[in-house]
CSV table of C-alpha atoms in Angstrom, one decimal:
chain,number,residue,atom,x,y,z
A,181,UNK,CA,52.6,96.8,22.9
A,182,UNK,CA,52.2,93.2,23.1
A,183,UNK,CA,48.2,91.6,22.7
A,184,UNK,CA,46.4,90.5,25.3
A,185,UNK,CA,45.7,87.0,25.5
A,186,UNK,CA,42.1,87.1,24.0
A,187,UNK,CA,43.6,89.2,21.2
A,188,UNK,CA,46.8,86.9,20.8
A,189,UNK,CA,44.4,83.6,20.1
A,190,UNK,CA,42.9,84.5,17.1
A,191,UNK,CA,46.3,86.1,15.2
A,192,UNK,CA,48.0,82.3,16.5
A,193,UNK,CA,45.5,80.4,15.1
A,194,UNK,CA,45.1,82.2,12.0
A,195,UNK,CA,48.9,82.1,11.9
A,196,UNK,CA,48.7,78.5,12.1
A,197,UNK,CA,46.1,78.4,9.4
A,198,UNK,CA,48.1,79.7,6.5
A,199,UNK,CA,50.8,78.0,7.6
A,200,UNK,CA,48.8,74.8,7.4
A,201,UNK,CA,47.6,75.9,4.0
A,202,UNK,CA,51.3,76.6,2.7
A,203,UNK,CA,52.4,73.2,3.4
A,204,UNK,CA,49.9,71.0,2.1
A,205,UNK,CA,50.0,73.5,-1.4
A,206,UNK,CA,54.6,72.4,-1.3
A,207,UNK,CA,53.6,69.1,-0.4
A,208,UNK,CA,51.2,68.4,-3.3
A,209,UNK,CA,53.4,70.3,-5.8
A,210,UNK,CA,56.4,68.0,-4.4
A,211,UNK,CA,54.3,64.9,-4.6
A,212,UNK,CA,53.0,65.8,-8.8
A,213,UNK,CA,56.3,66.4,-9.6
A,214,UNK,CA,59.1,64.4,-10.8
A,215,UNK,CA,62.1,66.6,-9.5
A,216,UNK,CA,61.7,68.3,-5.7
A,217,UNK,CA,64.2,70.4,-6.4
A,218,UNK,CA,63.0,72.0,-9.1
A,219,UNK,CA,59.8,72.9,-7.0
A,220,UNK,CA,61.9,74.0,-4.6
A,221,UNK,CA,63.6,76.6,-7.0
A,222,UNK,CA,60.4,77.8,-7.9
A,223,UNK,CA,58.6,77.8,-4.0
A,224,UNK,CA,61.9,79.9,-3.2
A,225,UNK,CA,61.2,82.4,-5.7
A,226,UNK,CA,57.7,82.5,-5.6
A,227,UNK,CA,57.7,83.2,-1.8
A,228,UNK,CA,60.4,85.9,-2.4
A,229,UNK,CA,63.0,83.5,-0.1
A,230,UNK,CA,66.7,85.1,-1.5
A,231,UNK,CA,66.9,87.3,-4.9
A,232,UNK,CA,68.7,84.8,-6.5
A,233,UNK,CA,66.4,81.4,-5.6
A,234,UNK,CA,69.2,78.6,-6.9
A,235,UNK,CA,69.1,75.9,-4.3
A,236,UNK,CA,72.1,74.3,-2.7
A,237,UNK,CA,73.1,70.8,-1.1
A,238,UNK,CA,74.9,71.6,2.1
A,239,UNK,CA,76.6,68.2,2.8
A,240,UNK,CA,76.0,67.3,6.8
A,241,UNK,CA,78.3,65.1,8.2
A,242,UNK,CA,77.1,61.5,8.9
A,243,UNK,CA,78.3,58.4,8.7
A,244,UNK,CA,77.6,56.0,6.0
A,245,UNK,CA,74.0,54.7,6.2
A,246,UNK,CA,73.7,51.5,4.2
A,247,UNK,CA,70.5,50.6,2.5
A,248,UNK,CA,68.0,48.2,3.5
A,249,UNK,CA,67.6,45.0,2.2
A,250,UNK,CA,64.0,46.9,1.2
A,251,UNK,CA,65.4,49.7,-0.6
A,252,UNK,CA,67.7,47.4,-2.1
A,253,UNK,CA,64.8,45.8,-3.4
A,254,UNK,CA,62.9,49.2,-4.6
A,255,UNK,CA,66.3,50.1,-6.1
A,256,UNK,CA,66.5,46.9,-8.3
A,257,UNK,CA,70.4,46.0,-6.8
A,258,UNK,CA,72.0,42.8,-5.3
A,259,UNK,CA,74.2,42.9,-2.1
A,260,UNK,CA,77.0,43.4,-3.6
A,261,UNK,CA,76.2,46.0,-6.1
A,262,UNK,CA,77.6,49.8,-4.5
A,263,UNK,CA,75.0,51.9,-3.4
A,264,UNK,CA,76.3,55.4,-1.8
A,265,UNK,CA,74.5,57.6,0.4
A,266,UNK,CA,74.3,61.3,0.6
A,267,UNK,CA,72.9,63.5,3.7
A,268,UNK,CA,72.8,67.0,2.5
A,269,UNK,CA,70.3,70.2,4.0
A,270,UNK,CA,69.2,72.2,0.9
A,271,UNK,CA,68.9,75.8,1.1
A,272,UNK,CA,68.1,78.9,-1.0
A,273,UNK,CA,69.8,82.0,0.1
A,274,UNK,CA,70.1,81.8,3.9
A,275,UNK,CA,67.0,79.0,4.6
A,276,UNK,CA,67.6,75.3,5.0
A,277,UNK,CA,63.8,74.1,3.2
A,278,UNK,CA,64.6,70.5,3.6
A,279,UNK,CA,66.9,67.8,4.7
A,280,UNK,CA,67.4,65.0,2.6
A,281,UNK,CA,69.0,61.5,2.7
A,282,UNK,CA,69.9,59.9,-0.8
A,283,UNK,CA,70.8,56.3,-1.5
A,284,UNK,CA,72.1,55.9,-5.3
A,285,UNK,CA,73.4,53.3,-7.8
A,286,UNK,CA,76.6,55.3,-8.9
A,287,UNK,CA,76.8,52.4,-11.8
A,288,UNK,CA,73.6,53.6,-13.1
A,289,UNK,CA,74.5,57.8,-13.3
A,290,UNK,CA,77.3,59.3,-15.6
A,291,UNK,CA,80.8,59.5,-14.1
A,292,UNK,CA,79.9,63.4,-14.4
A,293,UNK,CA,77.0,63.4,-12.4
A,294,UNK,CA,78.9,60.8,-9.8
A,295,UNK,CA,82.0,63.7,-9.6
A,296,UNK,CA,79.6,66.4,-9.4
A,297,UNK,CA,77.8,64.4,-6.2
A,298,UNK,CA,80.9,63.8,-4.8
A,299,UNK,CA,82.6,67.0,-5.7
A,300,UNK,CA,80.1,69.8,-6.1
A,301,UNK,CA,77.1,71.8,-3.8
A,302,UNK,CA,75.0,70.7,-6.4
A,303,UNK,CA,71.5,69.0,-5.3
A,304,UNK,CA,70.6,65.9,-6.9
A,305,UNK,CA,68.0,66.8,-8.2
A,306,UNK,CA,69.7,69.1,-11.0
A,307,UNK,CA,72.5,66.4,-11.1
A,308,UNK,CA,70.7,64.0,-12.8
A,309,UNK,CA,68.2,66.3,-14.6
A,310,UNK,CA,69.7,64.9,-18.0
A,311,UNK,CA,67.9,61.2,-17.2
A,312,UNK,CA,64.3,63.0,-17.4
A,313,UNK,CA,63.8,61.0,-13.5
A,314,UNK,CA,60.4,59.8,-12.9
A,315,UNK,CA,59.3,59.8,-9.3
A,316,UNK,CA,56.9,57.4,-7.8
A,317,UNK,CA,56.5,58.3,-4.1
A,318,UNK,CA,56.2,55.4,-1.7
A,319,UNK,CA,55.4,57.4,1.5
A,320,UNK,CA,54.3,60.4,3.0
A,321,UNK,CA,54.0,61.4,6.6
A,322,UNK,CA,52.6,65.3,8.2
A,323,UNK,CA,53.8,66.0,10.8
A,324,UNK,CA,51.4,67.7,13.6
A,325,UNK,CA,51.6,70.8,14.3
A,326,UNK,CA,50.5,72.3,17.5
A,327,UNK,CA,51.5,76.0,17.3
A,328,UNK,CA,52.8,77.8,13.8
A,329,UNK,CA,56.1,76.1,13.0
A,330,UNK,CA,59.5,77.6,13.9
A,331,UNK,CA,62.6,78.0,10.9
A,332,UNK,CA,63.5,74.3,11.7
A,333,UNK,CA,60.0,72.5,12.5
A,334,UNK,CA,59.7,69.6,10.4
A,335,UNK,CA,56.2,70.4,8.7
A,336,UNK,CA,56.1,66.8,6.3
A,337,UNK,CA,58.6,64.0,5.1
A,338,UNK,CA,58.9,62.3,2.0
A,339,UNK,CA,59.8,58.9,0.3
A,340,UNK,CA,60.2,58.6,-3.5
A,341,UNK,CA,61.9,56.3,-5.7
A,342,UNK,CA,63.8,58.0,-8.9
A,343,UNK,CA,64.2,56.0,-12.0
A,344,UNK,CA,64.9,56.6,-15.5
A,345,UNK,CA,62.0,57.2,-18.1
A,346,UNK,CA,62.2,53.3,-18.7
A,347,UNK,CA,61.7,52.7,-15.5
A,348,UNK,CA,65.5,51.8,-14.5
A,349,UNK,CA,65.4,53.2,-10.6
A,350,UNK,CA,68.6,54.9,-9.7
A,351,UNK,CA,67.7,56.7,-6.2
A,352,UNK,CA,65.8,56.3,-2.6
A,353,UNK,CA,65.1,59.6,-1.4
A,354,UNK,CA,64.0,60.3,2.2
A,355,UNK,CA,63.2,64.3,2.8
A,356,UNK,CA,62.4,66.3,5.3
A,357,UNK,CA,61.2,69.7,4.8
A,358,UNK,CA,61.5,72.3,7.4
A,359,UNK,CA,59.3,75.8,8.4
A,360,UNK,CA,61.8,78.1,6.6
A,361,UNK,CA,60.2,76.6,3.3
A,362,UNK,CA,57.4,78.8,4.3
A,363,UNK,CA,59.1,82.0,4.3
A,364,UNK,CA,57.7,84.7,6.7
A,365,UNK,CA,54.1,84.4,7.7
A,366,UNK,CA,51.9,87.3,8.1
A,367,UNK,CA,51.8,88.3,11.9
């Protein structure tokens, strides 16, 4: 039997409320860590998302995006130097958590790592785990949220810079993550 309205308005809002609450505790684990994939892995099994909570990069098909003259700059590379871009969904088990756009200096990962971006469902994130990335996000925007978010609501977006632990930045990330990072919330 469904609520009446007066009953309805109070289970919505609390709804709303926790899923509120589970967004900003991903998005300041996302922002304190060096590797969003990692918290990912973790979010997914914490939240009991698939029994086996391994994230992969589901390649979407877009054409080539070429980076700014700005993140050119961020990414320490002249206009001639290759930069290649990556649009992938990520998803653990059967929910896409985020979308994310990479722009990376090929010259500046192991041919390994290169094949295994161009080859592999792999997200970048465990790619180039062996160069201990440092993150320095460079922007952040949450997204409003009028009614509890659906599977594919964009809840908050994020802009980070990875670089080696010298500081050598190999990577402009732009992500995108999505109400299915929530996993079900209580009725």
């Amino acid at each position: 039997m469904p609520l009446s309205p007066a009953r309805a308005e109070p289970v919505e809002a609390a709804r709303r409320a926790e899923a509120a609450g589970l967004a900003e505790a991903l998005q300041a684990r996302i922002l304190a860590s060096p590797s969003a994939t990692a918290v990912l892995e973790a979010w997914c099994a914490e939240r009991g998302l698939s029994p086996e909570p391994r994230l992969v990069a589901r390649r979407m098909p877009a054409p080539d995006k070429p980076p700014s003259a700005e993140q050119r700059g961020r990414l320490g590379v002249g206009p001639d130097e290759p930069v290649r871009y990556r649009r992938v969904r990520l998803a653990c088990g059967p929910h896409v958590l985020s979308e994310a756009d990479n722009w990376y200096v090929p010259g500046r990962l192991t041919p390994e790592m290169n094949r295994a971006l161009d080859e592999t469902d792999a997200p970048f994130g465990r790619v180039v785990r062996p160069l201990a990335p440092v993150r320095r996000n460079i922007g952040l925007r949450a997204l409003d949220q009028a009614a509890a978010p659906g599977r594919d609501t964009p809840l908050f977006a994020v802009e980070a810079v990875l670089a080696t632990a010298d500081g050598l930045p190999f990577c402009e990330v732009a992500e995108t993550y999505l109400g299915a990072v929530l996993g079900p919330v209580r009725p």
